[in-house]
Coordinates of C-alpha atoms and ligand atoms in Angstrom, one line a residue:
X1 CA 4.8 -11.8 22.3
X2 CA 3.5 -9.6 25.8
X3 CA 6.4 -7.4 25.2
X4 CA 4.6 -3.8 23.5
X5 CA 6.4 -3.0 20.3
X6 CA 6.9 0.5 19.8
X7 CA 5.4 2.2 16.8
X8 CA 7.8 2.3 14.5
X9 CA 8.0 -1.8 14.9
X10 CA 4.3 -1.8 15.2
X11 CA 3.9 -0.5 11.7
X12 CA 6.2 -2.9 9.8
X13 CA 4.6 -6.1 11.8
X14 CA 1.3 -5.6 13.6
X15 CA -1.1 -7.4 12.9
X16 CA 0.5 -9.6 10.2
X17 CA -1.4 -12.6 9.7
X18 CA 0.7 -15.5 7.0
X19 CA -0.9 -18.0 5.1
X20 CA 0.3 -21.3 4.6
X21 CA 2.7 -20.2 1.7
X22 CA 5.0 -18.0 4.1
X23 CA 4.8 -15.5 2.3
X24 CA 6.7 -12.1 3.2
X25 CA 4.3 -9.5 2.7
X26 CA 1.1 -9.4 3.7
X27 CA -1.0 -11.4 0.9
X28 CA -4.0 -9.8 -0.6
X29 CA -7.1 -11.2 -0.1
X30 CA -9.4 -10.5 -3.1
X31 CA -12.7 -12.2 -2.3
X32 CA -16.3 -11.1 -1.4
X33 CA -17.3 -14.1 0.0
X34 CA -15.8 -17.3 2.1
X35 CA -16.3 -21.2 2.0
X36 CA -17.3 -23.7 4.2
X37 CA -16.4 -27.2 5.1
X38 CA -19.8 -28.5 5.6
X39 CA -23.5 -27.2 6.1
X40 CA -22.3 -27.4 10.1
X41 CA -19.5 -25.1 9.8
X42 CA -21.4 -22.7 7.8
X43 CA -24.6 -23.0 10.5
X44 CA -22.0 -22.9 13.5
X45 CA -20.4 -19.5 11.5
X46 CA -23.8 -17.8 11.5
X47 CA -24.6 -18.7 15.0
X48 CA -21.2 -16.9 16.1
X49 CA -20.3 -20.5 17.7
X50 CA -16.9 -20.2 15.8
X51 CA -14.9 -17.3 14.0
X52 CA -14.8 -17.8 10.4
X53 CA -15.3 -14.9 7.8
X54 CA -18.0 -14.8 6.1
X55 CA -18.3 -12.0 3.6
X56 CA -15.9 -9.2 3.2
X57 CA -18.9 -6.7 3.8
X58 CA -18.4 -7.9 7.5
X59 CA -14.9 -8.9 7.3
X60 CA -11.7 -9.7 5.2
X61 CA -7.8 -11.3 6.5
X62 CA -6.4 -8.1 4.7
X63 CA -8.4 -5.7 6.7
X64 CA -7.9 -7.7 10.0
X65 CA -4.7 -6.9 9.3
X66 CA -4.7 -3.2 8.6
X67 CA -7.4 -3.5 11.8
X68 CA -4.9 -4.8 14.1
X69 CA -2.0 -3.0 13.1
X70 CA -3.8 0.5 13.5
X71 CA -5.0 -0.5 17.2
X72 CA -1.9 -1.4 18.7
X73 CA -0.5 1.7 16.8
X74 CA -3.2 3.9 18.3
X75 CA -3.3 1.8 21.4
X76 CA -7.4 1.3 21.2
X77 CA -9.2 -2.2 21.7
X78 CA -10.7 -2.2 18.3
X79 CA -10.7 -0.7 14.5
X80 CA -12.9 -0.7 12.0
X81 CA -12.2 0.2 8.5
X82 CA -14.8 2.0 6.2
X83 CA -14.5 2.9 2.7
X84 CA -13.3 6.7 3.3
X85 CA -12.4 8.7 6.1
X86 CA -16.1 10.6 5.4
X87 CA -17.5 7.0 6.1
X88 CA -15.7 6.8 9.0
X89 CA -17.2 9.9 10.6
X90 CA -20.5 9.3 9.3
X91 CA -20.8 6.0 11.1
X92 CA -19.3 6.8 14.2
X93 CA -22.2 9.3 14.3
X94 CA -24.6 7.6 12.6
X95 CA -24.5 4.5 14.4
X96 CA -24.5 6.1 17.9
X97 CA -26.6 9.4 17.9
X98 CA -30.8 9.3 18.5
X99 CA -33.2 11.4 17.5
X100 CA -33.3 14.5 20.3
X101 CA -29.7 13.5 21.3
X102 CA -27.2 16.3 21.2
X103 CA -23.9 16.7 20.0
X104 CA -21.1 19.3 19.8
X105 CA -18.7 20.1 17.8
X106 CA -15.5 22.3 17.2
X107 CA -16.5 24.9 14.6
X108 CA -13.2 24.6 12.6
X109 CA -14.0 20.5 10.9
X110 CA -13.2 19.0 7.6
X111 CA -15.7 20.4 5.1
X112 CA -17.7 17.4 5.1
X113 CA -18.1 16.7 8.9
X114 CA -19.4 20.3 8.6
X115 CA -22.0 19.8 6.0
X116 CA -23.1 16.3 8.4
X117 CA -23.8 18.2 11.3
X118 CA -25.2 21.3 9.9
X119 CA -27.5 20.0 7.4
X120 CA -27.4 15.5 8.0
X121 CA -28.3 15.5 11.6
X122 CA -30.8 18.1 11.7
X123 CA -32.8 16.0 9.5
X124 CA -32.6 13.1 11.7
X125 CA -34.1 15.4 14.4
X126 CA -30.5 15.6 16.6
X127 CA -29.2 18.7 18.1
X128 CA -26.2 20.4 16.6
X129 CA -24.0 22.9 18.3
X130 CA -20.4 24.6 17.2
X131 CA -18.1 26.1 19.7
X132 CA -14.9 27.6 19.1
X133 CA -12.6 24.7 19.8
X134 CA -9.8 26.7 21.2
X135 CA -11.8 28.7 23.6
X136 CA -12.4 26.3 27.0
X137 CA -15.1 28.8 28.4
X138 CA -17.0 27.7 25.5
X139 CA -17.3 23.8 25.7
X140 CA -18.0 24.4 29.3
X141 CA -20.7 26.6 28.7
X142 CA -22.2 24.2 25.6
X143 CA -21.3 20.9 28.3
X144 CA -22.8 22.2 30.9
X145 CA -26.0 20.6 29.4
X146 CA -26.4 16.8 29.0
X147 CA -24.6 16.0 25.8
X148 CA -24.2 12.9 23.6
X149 CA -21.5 13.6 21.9
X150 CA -18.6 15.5 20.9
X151 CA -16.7 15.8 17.8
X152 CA -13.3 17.8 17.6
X153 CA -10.6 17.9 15.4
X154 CA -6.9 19.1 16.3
X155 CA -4.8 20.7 15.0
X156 CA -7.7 21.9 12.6
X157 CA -8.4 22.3 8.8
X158 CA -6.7 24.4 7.3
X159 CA -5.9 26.8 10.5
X160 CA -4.1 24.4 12.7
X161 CA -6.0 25.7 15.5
X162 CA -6.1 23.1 18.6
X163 CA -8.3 21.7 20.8
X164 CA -7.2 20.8 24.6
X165 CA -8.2 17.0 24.3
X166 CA -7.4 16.6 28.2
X167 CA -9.7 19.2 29.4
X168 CA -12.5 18.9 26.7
X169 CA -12.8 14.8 27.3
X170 CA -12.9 16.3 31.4
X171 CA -16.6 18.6 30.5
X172 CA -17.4 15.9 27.9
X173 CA -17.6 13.3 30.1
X174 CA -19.3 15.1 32.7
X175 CA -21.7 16.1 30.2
X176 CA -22.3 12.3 29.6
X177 CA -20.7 12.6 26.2
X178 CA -18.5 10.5 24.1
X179 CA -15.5 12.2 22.7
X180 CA -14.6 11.7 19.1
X181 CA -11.6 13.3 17.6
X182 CA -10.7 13.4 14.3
X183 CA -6.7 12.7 14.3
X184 CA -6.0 13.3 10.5
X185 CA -3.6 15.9 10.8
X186 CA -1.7 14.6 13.6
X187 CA -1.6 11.6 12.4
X188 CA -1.4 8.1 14.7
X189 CA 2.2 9.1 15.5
X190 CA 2.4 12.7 16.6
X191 CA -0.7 12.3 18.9
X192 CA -2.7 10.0 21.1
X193 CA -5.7 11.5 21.8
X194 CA -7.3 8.2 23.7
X195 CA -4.2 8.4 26.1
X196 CA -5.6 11.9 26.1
X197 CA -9.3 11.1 27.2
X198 CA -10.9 10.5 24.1
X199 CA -13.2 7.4 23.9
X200 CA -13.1 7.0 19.8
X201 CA -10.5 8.5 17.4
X202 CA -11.6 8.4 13.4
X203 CA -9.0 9.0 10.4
X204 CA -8.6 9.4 7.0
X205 CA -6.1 6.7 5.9
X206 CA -6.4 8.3 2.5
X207 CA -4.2 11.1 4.0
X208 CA -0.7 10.2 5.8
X209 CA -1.5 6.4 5.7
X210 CA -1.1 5.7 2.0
X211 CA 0.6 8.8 1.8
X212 CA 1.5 8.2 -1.9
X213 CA -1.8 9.4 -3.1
X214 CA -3.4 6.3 -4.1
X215 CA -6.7 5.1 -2.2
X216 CA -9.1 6.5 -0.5
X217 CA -9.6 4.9 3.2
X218 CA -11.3 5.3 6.9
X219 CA -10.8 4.0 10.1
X220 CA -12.7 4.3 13.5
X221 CA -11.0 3.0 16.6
X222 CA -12.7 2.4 19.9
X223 CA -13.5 0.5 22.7
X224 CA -14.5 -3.6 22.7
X225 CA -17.7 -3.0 23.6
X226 CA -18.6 0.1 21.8
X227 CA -17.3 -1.1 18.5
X228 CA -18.8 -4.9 18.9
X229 CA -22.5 -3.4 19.8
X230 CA -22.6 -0.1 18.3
X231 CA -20.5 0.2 15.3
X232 CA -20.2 -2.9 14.4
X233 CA -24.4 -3.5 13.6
X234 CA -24.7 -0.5 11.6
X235 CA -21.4 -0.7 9.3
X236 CA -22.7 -4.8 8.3
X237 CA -25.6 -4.1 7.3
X238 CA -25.4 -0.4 5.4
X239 CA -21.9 -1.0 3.9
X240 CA -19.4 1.2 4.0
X241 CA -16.6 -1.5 3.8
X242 CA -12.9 -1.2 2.8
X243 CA -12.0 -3.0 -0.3
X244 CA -9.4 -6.0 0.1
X245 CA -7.0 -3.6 -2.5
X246 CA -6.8 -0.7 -0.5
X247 CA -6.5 -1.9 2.7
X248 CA -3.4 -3.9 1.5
X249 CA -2.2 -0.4 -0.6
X250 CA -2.5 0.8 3.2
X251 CA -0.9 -1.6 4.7
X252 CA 2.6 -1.1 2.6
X253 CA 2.0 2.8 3.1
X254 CA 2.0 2.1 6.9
X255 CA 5.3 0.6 6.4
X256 CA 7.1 3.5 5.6
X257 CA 4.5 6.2 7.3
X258 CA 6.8 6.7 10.3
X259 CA 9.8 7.6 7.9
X260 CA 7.6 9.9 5.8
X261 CA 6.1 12.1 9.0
X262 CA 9.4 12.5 10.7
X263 CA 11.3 13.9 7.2
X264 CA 7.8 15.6 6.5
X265 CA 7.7 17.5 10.3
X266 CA 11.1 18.6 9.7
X267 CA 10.6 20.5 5.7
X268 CA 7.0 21.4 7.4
X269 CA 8.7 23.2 10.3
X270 CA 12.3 24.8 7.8
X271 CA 8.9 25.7 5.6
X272 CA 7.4 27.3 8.1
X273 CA 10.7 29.4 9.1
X274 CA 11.6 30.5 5.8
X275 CA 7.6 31.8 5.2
X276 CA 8.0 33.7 8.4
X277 CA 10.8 36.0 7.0
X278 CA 9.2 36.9 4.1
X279 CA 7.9 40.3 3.5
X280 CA 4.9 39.1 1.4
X281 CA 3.6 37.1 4.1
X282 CA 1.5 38.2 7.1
X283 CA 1.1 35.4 9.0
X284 CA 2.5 31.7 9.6
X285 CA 0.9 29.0 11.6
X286 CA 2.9 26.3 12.5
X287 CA 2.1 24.5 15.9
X288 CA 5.7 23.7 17.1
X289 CA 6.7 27.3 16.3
X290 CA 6.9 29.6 19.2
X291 CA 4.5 32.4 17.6
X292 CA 1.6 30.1 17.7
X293 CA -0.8 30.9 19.6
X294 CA -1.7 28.1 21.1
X295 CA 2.4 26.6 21.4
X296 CA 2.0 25.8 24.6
X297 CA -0.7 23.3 24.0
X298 CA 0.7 22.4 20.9
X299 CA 4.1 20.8 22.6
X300 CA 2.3 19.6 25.6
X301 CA 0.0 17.9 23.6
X302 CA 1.8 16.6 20.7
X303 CA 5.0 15.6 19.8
X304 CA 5.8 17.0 16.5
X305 CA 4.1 19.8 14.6
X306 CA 3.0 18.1 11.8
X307 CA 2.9 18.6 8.3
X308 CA 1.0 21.2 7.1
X309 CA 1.8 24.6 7.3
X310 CA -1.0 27.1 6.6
X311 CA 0.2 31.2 5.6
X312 CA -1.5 34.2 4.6
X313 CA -0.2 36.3 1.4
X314 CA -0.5 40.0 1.3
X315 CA -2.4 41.5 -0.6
X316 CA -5.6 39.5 -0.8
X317 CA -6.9 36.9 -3.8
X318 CA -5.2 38.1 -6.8
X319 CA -1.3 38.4 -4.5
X320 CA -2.6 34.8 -3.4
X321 CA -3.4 33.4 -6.9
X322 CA -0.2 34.8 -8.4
X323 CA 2.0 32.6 -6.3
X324 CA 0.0 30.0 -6.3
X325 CA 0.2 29.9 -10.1
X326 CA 4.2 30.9 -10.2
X327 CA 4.7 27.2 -8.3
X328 CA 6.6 25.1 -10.3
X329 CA 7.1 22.3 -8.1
X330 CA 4.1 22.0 -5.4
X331 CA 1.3 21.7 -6.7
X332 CA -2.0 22.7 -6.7
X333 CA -4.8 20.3 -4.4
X334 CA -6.6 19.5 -2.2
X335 CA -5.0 16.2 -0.7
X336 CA -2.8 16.4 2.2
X337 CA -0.5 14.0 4.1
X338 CA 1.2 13.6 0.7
X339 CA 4.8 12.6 -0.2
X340 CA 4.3 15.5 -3.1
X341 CA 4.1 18.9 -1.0
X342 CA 0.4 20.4 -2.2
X343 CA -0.5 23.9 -2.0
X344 CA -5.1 24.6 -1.2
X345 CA -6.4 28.0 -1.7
X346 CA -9.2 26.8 1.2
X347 CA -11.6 30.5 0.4
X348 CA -12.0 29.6 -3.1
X349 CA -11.6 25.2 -2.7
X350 CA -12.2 23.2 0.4
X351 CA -14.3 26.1 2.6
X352 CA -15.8 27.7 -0.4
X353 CA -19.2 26.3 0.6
X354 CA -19.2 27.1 4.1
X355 CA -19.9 31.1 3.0
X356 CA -17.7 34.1 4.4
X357 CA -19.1 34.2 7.8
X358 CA -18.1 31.0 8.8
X359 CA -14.6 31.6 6.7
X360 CA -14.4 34.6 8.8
X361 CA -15.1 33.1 12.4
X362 CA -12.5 30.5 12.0
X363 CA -9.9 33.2 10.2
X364 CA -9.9 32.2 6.5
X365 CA -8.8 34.8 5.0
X366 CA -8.4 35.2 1.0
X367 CA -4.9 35.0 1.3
X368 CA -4.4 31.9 3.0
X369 CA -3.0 29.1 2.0
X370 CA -2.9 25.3 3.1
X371 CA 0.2 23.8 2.3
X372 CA 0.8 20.6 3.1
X373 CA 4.1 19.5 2.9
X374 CA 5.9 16.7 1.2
X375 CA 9.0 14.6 0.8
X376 CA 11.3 16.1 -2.2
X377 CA 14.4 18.3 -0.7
X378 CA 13.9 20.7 1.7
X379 CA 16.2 23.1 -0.7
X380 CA 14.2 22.4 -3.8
X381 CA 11.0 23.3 -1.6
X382 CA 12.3 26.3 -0.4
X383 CA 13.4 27.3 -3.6
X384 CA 10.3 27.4 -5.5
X385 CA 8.3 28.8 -2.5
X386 CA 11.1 31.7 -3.0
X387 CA 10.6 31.9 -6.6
X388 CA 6.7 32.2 -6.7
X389 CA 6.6 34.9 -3.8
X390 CA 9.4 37.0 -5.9
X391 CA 6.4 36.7 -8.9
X392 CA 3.8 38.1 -6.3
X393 CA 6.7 40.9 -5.3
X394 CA 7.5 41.7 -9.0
X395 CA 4.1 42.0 -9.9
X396 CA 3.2 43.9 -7.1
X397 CA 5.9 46.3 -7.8
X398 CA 5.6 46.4 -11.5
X399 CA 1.8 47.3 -11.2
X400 CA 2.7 50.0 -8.8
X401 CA 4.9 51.4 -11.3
X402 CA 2.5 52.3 -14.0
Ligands
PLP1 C1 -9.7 14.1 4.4 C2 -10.3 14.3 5.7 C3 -11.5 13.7 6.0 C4 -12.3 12.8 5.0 O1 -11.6 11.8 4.5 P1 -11.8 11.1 3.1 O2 -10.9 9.9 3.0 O3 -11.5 12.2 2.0 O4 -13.3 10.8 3.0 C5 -12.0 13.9 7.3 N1 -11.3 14.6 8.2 C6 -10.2 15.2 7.9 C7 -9.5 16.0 9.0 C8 -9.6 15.1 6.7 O5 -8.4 15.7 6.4

């Protein structure tokens, strides 16, 4: 077929590979290794004189599946899956960046991309720097030096600040850099950041992907040549591979994963409304609302506002700890891109580590809260959100009474 599917098609078929048993879903190929027909086929396999998988460290039918079903979703050349969406990162880094190269980042990253390029890569002898990532005088000034790299993530973690991909891949480039972005929280559908100007996007595939809170998964997706010579060396011979399980656990989850975002987009965005009119709450972010302030980006640059919705309670930890504990139905965790809607306290949780300073530069306050949002009724939702800020009310007023 030349025709290109669109994504919704894309993610029930692409990629599907049948064996000789027809079956309908995609079979699950639970082996390490591979046999050969003769000492030939098995010499002619190592020489790369014909395709043939070898050993699921290098390759496996269930991940060429998964493989080719992200790319045409995400419109890349190539994917590569790796055993988590922090193995993911830290071979798209690892495997490109030298000693004395020099890469920059947005300051606002996944706790664990922070902790590589603050405390990993130094050690290596490669030079770090963080800019804000919403602030374009910035990246030019820290591109207007020879670069390496660049590593962004929009929206962000957990403040759903963005990055303008178009005009950051422009000073990138010209810098000499690649541009990486990690596409978690937009997920393959709501953005395209290589469309955009980005040369390799990475995800978690633990988050939207399976979506059902099962496996843990990571995915790079690049170009032919980058992922064949660069990539490619370093993930066979250190490891990081995708077990057969998983990838197939992925695989169903992609099946439904345009379904889930869509109904997700639209309780994240009622969410975010109904927060907004609440006295206990000073502040909503939501990208596709008109009060954030970067909207403008946000609808030029995406097309949906995703699923989390991040908030800020009055009245500091103890206001903040009282709701969160007067949820009945969302629960408390640090998972996103769930089908259960999960409520992060990111001061005390996810950013605890990165110290008040940096908490304070990117805005995490200790109010705020990361709530990613889920599947059940958008009245059930909005109902318990209700209840447990009338606990933070009641207390607040009872207290005020004595
Ligand atoms: C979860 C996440 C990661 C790390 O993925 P794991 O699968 O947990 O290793 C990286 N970046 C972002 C934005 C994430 O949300």
């Amino acid at each position: 077929m030349t025709r290109k599917l669109r994504p919704a098609t894309q993610l029930v078929r692409g990629g599907t590979i049948r064996s000789n048993f027809g079956e309908t879903s995609e079979a699950m190929f639970l082996t390490s290794g591979f046999v050969y027909d003769s000492a030939e086929q098995a010499e002619a396999t190592f020489k790369n004189e014909i395709e043939h998988y070898q050993y699921s460290r290098f390759a496996n039918p269930t991940l060429t599946m998964l493989e080719d079903r992200l790319a045409a979703l995400e419109g890349a050349d190539l994917c590569r899956l790796m055993a988590t969406g922090m193995a993911a990162v830290h071979s798209t880094l690892l495997s490109h960046l030298k000693t004395g190269d020099r890469l920059v980042a947005s300051r606002a990253l996944f706790g664990s991309c922070h902790w590589i390029i603050t405390t990993l890569l130094p050690q290596y002898g490669m030079e770090t720097e963080f800019v804000d990532g919403g602030d374009l005088a910035q990246w030019g000034v820290a591109l207007s030096r020879p670069a390496t790299m660049v590593l962004l993530e929009s929206p962000s973690n957990p403040m759903l600040e963005l990055v303008d991909v178009v005009a950051v891949a422009k000073l990138a480039h010209a810098a000499g850099a690649l541009v990486v972005v990690d596409n978690v929280f937009a997920t393959p559908l709501l953005q395209k950041p290589l469309e955009q100007g980005a040369d390799i996007v990475v995800y978690s595939c633990t988050k939207h992907m399976d979506g059902q809170g099962r496996v843990l998964g990571g995915a790079v997706l690049g170009p032919k040549k980058w992922v064949e010579e660069t990539l490619m060396p370093f993930i066979r011979n250190t490891g990081p591979a995708m077990s057969p399980f998983n990838a197939w656990v992925i695989l169903k989850g992609l099946e439904t994963l345009k379904l889930r975002v869509d109904q997700m987009c639209r309780n994240a965005a009622a969410v975010a409304d109904f927060l907004s009119e609440r006295t206990e709450i000073s502040r909503v972010l939501y990208p596709f609302r008109a009060d954030h302030p970067q909207h403008a980006l946000a609808v030029q640059q995406m097309t949906g506002g995703g699923t989390l919705v991040t908030f800020d309670v009055k009245g500091g930890k103890d206001a903040t700890f009282r709701f969160m504990n007067a949820l009945n139905l969302v629960d408390i965790s640090n998972n996103l891109g769930d089908s259960k809607s999960l409520a992060t306290h990111p001061a005390t949780t996810t950013h605890m580590r990165i110290g008040p300073e940096e908490r304070a530069k990117l805005g995490i306050t200790d109010g705020t809260v990361r709530l990613s949002v889920g599947l059940e009724d958008i009245a059930d939702l909005i109902e318990d959100l209700a209840e447990a800020l009338d606990a933070v009310g009641g207390m607040a007023t009872a207290r005020a009474a004595e």
